[in-house]
PDB file of C-alpha atoms in Angstrom:
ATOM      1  CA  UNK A 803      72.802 153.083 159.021  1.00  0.00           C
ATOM      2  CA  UNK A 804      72.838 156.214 160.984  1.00  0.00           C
ATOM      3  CA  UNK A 805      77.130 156.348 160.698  1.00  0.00           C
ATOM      4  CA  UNK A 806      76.839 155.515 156.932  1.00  0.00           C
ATOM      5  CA  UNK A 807      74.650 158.607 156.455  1.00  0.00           C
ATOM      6  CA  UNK A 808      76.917 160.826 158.642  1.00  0.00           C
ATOM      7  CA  UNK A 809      79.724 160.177 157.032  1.00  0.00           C
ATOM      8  CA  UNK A 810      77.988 160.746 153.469  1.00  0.00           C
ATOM      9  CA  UNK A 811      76.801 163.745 154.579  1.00  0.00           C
ATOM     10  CA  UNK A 812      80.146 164.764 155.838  1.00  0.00           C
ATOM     11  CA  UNK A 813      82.409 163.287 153.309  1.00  0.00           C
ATOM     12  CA  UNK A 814      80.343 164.481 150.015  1.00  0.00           C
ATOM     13  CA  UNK A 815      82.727 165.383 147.760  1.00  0.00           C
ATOM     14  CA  UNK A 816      84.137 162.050 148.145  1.00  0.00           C
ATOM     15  CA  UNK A 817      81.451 159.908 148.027  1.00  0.00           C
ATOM     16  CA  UNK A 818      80.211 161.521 144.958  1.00  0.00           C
ATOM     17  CA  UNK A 819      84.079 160.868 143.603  1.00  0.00           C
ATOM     18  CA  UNK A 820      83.253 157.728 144.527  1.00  0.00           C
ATOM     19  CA  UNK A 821      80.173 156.650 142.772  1.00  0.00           C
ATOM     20  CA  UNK A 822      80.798 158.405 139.285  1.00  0.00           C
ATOM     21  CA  UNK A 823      84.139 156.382 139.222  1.00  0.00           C
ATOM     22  CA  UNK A 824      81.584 153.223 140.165  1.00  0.00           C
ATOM     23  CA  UNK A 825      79.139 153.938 137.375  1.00  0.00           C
ATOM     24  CA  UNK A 826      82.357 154.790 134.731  1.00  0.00           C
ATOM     25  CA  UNK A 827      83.750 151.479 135.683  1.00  0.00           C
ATOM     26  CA  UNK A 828      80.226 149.441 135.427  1.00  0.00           C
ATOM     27  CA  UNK A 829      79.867 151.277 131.719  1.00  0.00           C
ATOM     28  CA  UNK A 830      83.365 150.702 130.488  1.00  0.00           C
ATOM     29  CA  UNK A 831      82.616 146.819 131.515  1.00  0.00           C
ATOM     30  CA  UNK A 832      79.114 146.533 130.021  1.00  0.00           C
ATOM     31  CA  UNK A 833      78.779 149.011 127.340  1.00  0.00           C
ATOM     32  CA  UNK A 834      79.714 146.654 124.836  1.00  0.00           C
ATOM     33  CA  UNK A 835      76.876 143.878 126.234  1.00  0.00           C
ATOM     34  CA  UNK A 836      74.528 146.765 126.169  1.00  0.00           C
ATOM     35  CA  UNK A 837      75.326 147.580 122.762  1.00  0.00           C
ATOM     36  CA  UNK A 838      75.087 144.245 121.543  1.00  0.00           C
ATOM     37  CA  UNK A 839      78.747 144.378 120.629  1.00  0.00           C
ATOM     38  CA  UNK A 840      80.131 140.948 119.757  1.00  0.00           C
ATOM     39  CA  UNK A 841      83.695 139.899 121.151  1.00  0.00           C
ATOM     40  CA  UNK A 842      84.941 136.673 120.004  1.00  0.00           C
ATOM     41  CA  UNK A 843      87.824 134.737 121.035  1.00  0.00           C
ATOM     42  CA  UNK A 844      90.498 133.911 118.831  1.00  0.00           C
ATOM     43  CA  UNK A 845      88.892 130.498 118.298  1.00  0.00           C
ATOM     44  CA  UNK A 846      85.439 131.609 117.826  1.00  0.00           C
ATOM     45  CA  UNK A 847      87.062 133.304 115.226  1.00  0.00           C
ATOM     46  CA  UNK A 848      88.699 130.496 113.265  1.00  0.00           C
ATOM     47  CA  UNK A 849      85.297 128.500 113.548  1.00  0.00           C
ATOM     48  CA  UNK A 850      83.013 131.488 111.992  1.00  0.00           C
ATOM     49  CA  UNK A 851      85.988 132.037 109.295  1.00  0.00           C
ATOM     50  CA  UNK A 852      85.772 128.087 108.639  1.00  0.00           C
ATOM     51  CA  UNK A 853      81.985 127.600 109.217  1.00  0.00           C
ATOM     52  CA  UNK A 854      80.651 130.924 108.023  1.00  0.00           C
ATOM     53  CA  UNK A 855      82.722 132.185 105.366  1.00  0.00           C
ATOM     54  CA  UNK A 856      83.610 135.187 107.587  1.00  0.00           C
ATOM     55  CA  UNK A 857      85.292 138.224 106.249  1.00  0.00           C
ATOM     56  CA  UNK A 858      87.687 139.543 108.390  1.00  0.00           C
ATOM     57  CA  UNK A 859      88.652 142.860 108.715  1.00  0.00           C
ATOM     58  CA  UNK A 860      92.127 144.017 109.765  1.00  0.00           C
ATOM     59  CA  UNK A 861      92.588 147.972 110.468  1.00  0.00           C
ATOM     60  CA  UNK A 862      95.898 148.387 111.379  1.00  0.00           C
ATOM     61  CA  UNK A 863      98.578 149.986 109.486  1.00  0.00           C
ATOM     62  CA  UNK A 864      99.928 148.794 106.323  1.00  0.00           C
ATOM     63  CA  UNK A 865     103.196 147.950 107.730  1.00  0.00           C
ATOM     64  CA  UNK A 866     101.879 146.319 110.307  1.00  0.00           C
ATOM     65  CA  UNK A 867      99.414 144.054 108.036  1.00  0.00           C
ATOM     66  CA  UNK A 868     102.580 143.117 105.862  1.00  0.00           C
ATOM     67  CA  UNK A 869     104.807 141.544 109.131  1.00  0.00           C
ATOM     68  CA  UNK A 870     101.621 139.006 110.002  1.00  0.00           C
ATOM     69  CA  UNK A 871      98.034 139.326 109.312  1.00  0.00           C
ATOM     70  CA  UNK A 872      95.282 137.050 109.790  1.00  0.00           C
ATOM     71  CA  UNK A 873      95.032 134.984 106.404  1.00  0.00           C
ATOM     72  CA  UNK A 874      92.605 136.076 103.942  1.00  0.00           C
ATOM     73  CA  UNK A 875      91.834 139.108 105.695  1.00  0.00           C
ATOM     74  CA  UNK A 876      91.657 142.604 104.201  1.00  0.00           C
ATOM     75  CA  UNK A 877      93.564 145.800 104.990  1.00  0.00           C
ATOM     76  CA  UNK A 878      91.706 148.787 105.735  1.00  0.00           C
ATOM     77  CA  UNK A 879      93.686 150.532 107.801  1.00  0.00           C
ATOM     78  CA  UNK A 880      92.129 152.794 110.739  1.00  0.00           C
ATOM     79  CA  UNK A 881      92.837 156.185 108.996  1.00  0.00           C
ATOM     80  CA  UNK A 882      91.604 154.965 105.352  1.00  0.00           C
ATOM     81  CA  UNK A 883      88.302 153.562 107.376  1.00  0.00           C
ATOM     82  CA  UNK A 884      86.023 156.796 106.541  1.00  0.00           C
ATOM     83  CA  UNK A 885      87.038 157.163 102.909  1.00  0.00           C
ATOM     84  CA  UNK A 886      86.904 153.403 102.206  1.00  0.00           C
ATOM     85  CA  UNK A 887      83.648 152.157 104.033  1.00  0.00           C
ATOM     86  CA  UNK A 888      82.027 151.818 100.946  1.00  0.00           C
ATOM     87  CA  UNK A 889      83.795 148.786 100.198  1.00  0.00           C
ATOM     88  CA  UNK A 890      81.960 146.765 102.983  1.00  0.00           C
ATOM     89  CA  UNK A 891      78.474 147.536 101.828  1.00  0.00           C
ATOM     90  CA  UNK A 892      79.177 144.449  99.329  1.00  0.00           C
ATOM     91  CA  UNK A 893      80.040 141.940 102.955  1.00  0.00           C
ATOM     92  CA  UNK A 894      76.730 143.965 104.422  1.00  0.00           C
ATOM     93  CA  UNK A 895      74.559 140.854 104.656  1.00  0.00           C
ATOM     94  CA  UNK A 896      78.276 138.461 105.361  1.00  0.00           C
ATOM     95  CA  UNK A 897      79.195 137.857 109.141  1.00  0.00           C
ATOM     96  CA  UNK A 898      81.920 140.354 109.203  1.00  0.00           C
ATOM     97  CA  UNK A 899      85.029 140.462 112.092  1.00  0.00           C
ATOM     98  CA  UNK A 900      87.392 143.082 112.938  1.00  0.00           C
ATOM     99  CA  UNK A 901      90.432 143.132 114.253  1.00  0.00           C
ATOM    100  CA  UNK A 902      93.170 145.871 114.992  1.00  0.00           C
ATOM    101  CA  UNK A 903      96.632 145.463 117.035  1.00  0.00           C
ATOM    102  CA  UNK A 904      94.901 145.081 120.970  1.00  0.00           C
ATOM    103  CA  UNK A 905      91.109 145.160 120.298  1.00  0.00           C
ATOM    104  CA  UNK A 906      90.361 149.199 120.704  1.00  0.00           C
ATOM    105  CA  UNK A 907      90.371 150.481 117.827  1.00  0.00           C
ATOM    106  CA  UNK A 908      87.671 147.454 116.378  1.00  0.00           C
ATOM    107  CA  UNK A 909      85.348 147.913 119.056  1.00  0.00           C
ATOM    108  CA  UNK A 910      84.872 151.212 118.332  1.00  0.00           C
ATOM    109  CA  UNK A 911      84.182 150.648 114.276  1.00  0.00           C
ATOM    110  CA  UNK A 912      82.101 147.512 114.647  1.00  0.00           C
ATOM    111  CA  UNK A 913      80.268 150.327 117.255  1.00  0.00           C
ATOM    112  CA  UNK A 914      80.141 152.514 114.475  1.00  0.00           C
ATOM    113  CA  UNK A 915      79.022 150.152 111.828  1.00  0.00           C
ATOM    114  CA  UNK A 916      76.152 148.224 113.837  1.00  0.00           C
ATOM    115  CA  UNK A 917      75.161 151.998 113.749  1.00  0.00           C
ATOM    116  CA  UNK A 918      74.770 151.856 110.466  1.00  0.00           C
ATOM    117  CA  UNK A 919      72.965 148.584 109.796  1.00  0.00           C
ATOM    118  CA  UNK A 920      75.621 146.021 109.650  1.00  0.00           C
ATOM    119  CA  UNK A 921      74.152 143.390 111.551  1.00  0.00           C
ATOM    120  CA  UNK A 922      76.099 140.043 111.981  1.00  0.00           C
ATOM    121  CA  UNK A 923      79.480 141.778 112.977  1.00  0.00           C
ATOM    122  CA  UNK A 924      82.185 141.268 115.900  1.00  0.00           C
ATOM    123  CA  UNK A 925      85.632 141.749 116.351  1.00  0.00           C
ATOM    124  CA  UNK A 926      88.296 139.764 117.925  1.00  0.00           C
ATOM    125  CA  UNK A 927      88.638 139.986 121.705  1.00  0.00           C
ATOM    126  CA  UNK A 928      92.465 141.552 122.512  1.00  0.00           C
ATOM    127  CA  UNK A 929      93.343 141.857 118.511  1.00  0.00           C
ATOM    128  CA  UNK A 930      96.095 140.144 117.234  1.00  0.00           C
ATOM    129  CA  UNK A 931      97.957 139.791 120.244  1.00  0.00           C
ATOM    130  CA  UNK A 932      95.538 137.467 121.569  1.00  0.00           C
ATOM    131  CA  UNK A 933      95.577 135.814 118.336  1.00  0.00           C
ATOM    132  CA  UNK A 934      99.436 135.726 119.041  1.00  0.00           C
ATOM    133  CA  UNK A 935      98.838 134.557 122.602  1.00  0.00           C
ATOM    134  CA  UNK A 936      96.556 131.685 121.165  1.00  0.00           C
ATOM    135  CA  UNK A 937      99.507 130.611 118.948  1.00  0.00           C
ATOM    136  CA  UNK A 938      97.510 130.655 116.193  1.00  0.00           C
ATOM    137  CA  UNK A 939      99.238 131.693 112.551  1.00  0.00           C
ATOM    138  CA  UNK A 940      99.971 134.658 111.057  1.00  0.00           C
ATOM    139  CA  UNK A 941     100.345 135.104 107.354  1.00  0.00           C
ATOM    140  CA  UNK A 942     103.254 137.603 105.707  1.00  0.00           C
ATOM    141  CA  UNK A 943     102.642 139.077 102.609  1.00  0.00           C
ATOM    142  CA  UNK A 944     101.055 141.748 100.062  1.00  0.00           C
ATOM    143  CA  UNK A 945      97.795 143.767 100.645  1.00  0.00           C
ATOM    144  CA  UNK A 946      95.386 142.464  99.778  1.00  0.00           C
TER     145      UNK A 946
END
């Protein structure tokens, strides 16, 4: 114990390096837990779109939406998000998932919109590419 406290107190810069990368890793792990920030599996997601009529979300480009979207979803893409949030109020008390290209980008709305009183909301773990991975379908198409 006595080593363990010299070396703190000799090494302090470092050990304070140390722990602030420790607690930034522990938040980046469990901020969405603490937040109550839902992450679903691609799965999870097929079974609340089939069992609970759930609106998904997608806010990538529109480009991107056209070469393979998740079917029935809407387009809202990342940049229109502020100037067209109005259009969820209507899916406000509808279980609502977003999704975006790796995950990021949804997080950080659903964040924003539990914020605002949107209550049953998630978004899909990894984005489409884990849809991708899970070899589920993607549908081509329109906006819709």
């Amino acid at each position: 114990m006595d080593n363990i406290l010299e070396f703190l107190g000799n090494n302090l810069f470092w050990a304070s390096l140390w722990f602030a990368i420790l607690i930034l890793l522990l938040w980046n792990l469990f901020s969405d837990l603490i937040m109550g920030i839902v992450q679903l599996e691609p799965m999870d997601v097929t079974r609340r779109m089939n069992n609970e009529n759930a609106v998904l979300i997608d806010l990538r480009q529109e480009s991107d939406y056209k070469s393979g979207h998740i079917i029935n979803s809407i387009n809202m893409p990342e940049n229109e998000f502020a100037n067209r949030k109005n259009e969820l109020d209507k899916y406000k008390n509808k279980p609502l998932t977003l999704y975006c290209q790796t995950g990021s980008v949804a997080t950080r709305i659903v964040r924003q919109l539990k914020s605002e009183g949107f209550e049953d909301i998630s978004c899909l773990k990894g984005g489409v590419l884990s849809w991708q991975r899970a070899n589920l379908p993607l549908s081509r198409g329109d906006k819709k």
